Coordinates of N, CA, C and O in Angstrom, one line a residue:
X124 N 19.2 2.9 5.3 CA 18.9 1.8 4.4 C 17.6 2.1 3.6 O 16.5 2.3 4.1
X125 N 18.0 2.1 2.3 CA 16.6 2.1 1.5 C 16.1 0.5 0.5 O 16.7 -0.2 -0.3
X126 N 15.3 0.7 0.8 CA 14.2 -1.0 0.2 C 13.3 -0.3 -1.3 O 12.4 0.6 -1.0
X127 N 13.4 -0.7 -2.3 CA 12.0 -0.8 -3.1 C 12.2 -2.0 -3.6 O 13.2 -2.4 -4.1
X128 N 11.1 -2.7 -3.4 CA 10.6 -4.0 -4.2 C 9.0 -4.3 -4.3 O 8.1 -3.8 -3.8
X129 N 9.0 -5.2 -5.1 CA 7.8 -5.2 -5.1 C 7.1 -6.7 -4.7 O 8.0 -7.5 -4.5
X130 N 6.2 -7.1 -4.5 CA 5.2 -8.0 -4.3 C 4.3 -8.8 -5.4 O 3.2 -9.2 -5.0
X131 N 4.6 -8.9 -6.4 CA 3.6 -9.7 -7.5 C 2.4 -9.7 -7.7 O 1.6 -9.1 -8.4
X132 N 2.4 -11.1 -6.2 CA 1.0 -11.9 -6.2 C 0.1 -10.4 -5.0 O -1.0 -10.5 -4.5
X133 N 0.6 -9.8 -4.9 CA -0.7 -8.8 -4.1 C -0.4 -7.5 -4.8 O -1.0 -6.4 -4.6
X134 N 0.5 -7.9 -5.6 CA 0.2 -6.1 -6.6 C 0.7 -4.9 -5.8 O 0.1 -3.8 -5.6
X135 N 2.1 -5.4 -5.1 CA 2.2 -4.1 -4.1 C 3.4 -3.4 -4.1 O 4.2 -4.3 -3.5
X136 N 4.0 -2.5 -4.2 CA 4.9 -2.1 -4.0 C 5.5 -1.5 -2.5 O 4.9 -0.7 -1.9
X137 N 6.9 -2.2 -2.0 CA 7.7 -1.5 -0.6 C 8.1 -0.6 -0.9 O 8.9 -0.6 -1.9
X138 N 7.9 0.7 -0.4 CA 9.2 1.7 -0.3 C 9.6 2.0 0.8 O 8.7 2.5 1.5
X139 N 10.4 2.0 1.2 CA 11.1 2.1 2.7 C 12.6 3.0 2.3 O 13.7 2.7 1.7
X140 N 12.0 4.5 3.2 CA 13.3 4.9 3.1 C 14.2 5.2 4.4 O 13.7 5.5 5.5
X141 N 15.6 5.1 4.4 CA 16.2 5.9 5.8 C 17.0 7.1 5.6 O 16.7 8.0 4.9
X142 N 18.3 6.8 6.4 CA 19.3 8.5 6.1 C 19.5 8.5 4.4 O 19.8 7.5 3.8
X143 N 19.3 9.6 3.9 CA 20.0 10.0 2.7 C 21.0 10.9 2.8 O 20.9 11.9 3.4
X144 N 22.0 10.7 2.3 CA 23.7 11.4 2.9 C 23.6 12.4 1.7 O 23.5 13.6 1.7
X145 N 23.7 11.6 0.9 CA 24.3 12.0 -1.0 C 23.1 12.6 -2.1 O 21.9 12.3 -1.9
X146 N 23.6 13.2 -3.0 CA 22.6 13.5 -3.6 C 22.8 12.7 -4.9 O 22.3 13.1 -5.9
X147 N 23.4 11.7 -5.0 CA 23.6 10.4 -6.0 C 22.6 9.5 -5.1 O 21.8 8.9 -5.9
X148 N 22.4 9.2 -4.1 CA 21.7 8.5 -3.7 C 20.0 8.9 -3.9 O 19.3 7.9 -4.0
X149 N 19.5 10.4 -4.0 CA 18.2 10.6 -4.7 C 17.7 10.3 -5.7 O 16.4 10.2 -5.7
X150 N 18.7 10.1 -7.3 CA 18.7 9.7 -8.3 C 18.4 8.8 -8.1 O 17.2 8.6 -8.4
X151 N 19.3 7.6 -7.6 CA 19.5 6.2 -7.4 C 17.9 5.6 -6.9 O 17.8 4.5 -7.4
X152 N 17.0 6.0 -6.3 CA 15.9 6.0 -5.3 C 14.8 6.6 -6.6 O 13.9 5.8 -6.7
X153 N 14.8 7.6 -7.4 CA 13.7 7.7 -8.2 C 14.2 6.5 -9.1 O 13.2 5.8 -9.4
X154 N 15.1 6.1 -9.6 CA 15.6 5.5 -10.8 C 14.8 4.0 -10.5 O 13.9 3.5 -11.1
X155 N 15.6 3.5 -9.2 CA 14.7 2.5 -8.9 C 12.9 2.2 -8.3 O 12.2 1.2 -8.3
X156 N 12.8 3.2 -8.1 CA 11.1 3.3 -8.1 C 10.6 3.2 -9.6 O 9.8 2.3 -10.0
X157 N 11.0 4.0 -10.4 CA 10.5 3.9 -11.8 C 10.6 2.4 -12.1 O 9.7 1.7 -12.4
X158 N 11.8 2.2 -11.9 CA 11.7 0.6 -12.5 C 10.7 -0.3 -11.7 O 10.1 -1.1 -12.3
X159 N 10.6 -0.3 -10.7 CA 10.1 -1.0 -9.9 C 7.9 -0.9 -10.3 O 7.3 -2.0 -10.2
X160 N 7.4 0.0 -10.6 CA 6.2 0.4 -11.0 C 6.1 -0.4 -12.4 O 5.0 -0.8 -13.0
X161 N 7.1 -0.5 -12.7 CA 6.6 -1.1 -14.4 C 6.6 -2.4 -14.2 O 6.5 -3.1 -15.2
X162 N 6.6 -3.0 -12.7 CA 6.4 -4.5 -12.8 C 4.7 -5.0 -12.3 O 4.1 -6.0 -12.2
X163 N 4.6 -3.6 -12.2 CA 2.9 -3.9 -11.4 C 2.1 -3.5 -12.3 O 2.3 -2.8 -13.3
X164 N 0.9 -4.0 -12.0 CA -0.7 -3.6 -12.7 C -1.4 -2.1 -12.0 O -1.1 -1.4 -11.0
X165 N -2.2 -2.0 -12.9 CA -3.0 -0.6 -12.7 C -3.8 -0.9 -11.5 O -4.6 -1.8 -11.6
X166 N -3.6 -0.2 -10.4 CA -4.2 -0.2 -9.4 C -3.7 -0.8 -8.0 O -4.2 -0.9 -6.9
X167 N -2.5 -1.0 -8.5 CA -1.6 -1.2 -7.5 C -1.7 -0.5 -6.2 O -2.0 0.7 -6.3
X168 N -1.3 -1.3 -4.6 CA -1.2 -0.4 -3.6 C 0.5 -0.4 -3.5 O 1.3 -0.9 -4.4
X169 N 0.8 0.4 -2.3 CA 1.9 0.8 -1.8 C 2.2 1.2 -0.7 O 1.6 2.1 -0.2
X170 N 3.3 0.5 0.0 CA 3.3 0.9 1.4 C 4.7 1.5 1.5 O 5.7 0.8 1.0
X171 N 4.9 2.8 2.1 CA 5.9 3.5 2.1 C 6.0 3.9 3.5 O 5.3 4.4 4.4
X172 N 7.3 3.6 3.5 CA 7.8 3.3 5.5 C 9.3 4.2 5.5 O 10.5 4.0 5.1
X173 N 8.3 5.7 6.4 CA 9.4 6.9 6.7 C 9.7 6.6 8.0 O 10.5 7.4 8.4
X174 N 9.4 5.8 8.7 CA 9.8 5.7 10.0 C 11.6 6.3 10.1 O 12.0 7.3 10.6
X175 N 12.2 5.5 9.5 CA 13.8 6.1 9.6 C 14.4 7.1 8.5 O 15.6 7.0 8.2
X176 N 13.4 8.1 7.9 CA 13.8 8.6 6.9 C 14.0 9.9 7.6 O 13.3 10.5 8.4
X177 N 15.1 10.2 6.9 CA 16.3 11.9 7.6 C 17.0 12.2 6.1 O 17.3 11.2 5.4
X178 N 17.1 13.3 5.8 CA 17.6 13.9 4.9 C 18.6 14.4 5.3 O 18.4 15.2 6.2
X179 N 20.1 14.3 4.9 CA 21.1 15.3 5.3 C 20.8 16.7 4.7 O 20.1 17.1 3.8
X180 N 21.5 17.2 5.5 CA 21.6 19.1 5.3 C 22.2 19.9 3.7 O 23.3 20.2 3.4
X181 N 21.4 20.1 3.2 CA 21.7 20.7 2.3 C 21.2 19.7 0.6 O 21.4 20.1 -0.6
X182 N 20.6 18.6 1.0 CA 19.6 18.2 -0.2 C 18.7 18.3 -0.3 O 18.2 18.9 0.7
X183 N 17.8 18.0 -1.2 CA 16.6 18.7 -1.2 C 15.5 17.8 -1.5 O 15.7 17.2 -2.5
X184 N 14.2 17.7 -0.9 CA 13.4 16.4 -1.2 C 12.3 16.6 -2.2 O 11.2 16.2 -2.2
X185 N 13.1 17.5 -3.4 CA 12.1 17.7 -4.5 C 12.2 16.1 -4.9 O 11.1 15.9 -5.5
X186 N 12.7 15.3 -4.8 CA 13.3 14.1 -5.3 C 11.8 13.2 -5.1 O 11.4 12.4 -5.8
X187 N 11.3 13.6 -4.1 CA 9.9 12.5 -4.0 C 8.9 13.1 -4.7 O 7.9 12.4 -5.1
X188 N 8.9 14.8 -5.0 CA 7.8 15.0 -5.9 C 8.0 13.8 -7.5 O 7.0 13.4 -8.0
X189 N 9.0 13.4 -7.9 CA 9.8 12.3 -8.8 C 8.5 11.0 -8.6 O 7.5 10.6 -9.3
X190 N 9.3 10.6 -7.1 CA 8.8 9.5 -6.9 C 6.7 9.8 -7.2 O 6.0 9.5 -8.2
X191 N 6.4 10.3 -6.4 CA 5.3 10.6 -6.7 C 4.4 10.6 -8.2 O 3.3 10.1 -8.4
X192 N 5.1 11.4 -9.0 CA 4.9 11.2 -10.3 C 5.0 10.0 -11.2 O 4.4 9.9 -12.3
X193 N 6.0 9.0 -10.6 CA 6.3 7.7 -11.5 C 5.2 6.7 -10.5 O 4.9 5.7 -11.0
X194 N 4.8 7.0 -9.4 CA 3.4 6.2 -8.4 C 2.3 6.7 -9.6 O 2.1 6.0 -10.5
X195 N 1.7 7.9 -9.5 CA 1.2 8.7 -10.7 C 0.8 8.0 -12.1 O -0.1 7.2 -12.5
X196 N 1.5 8.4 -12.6 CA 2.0 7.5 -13.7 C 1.7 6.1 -14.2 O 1.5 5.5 -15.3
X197 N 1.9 5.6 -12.9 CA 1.5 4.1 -13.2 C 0.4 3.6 -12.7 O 0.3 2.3 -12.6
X198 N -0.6 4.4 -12.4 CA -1.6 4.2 -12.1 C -1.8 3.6 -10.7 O -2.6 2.6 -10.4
X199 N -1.2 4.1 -9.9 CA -1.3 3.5 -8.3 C -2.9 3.8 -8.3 O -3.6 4.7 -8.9
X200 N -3.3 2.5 -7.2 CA -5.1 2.6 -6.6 C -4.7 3.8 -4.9 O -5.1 4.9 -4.6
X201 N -3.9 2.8 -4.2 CA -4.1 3.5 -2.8 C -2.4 3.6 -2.1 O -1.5 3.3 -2.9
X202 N -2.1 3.9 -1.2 CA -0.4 4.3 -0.4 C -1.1 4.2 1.1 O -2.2 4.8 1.3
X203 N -0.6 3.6 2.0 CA -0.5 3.7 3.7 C 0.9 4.0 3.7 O 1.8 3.5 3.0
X204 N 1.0 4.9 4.3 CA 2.3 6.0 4.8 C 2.7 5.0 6.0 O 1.7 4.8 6.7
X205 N 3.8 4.3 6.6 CA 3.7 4.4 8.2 C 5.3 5.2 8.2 O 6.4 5.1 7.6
X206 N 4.6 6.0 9.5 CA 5.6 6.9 9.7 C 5.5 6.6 11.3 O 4.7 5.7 11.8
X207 N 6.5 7.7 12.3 CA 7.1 7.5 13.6 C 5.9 8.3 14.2 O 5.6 9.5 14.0
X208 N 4.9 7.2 15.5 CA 4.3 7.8 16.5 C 4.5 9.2 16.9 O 3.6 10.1 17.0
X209 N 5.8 9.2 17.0 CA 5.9 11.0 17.6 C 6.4 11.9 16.5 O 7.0 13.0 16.9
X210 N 6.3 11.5 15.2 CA 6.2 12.5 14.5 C 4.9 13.5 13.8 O 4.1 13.0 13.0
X211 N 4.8 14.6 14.1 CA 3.5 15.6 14.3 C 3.8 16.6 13.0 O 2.7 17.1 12.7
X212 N 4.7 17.1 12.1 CA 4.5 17.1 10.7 C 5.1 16.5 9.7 O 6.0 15.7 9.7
X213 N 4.3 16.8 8.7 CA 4.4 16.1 7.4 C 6.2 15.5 6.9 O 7.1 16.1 7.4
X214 N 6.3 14.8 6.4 CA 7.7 14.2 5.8 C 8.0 15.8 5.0 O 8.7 16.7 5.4
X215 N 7.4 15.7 4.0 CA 7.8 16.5 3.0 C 6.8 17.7 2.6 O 5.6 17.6 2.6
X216 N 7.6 18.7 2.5 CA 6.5 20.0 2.3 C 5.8 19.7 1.7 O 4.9 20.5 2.0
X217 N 5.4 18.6 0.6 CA 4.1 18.8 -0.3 C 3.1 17.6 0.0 O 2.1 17.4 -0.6
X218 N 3.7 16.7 1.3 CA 3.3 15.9 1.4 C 1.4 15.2 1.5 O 0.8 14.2 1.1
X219 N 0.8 16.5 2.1 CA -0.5 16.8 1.7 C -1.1 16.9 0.6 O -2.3 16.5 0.5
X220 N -0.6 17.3 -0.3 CA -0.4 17.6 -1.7 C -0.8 16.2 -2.9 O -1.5 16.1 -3.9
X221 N -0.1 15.5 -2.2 CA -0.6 14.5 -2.9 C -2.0 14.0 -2.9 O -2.5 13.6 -3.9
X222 N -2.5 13.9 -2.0 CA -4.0 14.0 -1.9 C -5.0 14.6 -3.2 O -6.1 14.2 -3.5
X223 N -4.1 15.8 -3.8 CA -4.9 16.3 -4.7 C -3.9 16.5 -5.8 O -4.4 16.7 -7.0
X224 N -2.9 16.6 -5.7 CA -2.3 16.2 -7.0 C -0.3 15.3 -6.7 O 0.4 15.9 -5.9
X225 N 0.3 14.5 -7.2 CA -1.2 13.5 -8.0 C -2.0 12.6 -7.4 O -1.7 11.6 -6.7
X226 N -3.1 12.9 -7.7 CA -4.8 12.5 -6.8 C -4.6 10.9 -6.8 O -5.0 10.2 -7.7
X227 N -3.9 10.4 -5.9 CA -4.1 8.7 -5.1 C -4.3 9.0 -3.5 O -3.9 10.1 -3.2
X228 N -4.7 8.5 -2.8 CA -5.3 8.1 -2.0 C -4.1 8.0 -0.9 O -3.2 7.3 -1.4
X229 N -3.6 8.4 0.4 CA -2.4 8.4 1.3 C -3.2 8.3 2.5 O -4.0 9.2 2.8
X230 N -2.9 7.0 3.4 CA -3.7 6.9 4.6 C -2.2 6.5 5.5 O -1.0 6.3 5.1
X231 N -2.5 6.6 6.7 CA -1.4 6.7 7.8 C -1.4 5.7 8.6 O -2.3 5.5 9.4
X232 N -0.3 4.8 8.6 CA -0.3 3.9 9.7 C 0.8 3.7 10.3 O 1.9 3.8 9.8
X233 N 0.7 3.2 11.8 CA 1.8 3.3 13.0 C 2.9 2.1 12.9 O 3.8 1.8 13.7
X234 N 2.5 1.3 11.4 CA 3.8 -0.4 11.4 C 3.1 -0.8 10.4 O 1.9 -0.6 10.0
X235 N 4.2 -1.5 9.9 CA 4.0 -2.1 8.7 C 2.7 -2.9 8.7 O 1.9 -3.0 7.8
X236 N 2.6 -3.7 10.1 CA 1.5 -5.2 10.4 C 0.2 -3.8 9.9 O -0.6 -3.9 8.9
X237 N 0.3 -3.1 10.6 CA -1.3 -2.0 10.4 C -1.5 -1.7 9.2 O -2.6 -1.7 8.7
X238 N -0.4 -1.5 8.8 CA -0.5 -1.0 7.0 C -0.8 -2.2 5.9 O -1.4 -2.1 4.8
X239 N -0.1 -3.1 6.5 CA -0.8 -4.3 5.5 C -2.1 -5.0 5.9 O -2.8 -5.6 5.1
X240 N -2.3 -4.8 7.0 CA -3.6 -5.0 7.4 C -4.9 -3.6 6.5 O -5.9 -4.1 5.8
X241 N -4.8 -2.8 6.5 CA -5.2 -1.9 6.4 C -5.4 -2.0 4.4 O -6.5 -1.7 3.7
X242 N -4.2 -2.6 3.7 CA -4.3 -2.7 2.3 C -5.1 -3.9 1.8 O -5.8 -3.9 0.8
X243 N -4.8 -5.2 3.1 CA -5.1 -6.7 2.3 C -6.8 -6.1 2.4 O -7.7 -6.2 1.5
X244 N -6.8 -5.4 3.8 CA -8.9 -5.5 3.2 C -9.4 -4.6 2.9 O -10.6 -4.2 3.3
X245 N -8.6 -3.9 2.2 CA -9.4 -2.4 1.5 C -10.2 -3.2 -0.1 O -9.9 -4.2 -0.7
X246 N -11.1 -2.4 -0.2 CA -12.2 -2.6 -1.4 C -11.8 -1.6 -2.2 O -12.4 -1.5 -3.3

């Protein structure tokens, strides 16, 4: 199951992804992220929830350098990642990467409650 929506009154965007089977479904996931960024202001956060995200065999997850670029783009402030306790590397090969380009801010947290915790009282 994948979620993007957004939040208004806190300026925030959900992205939550799970299995991706199809490679119409990658499209489908940048298309709606794009749209979804043009409802927010400059400085927007974002919480993106890989806990159940799996890629089938044989697609390829250039598709979030995408997403990345339309976060980018629209001037994101900050991102809390929460991903799975026992996962020990990165989601996506460039996933470090964004750190320095494109340069926003990716902090890690173990659940959603931590991650919104972690955005409502960032300065």
């Amino acid at each position: 199951m994948h979620e993007i929506r957004v939040d208004l009154e806190k300026n925030r965007l959900y992205f939550t992804l799970g299995r991706i089977n199809q490679a119409d479904e990658l499209a489908e996931i940048v298309h709606k992220m794009q749209r979804a960024v043009h409802q927010l202001s400059r400085g927007f956060t974002c919480i993106t929830d890989l806990r159940h995200y799996m890629l089938a065999d044989g697609l390829s997850e250039n598709f979030m350098r995408h997403c990345q670029e339309a976060l980018w783009d629209s001037a994101i402030g900050r991102v809390v990642r929460v991903k799975a306790a026992e996962r020990t590397t990165p989601h996506f090969p460039h996933e470090h990467q964004s750190l320095v380009w494109p340069a926003y801010s990716v902090t890690s947290a173990l659940s959603l409650e931590e991650a919104e915790t972690m955005l409502d009282h960032s300065v």
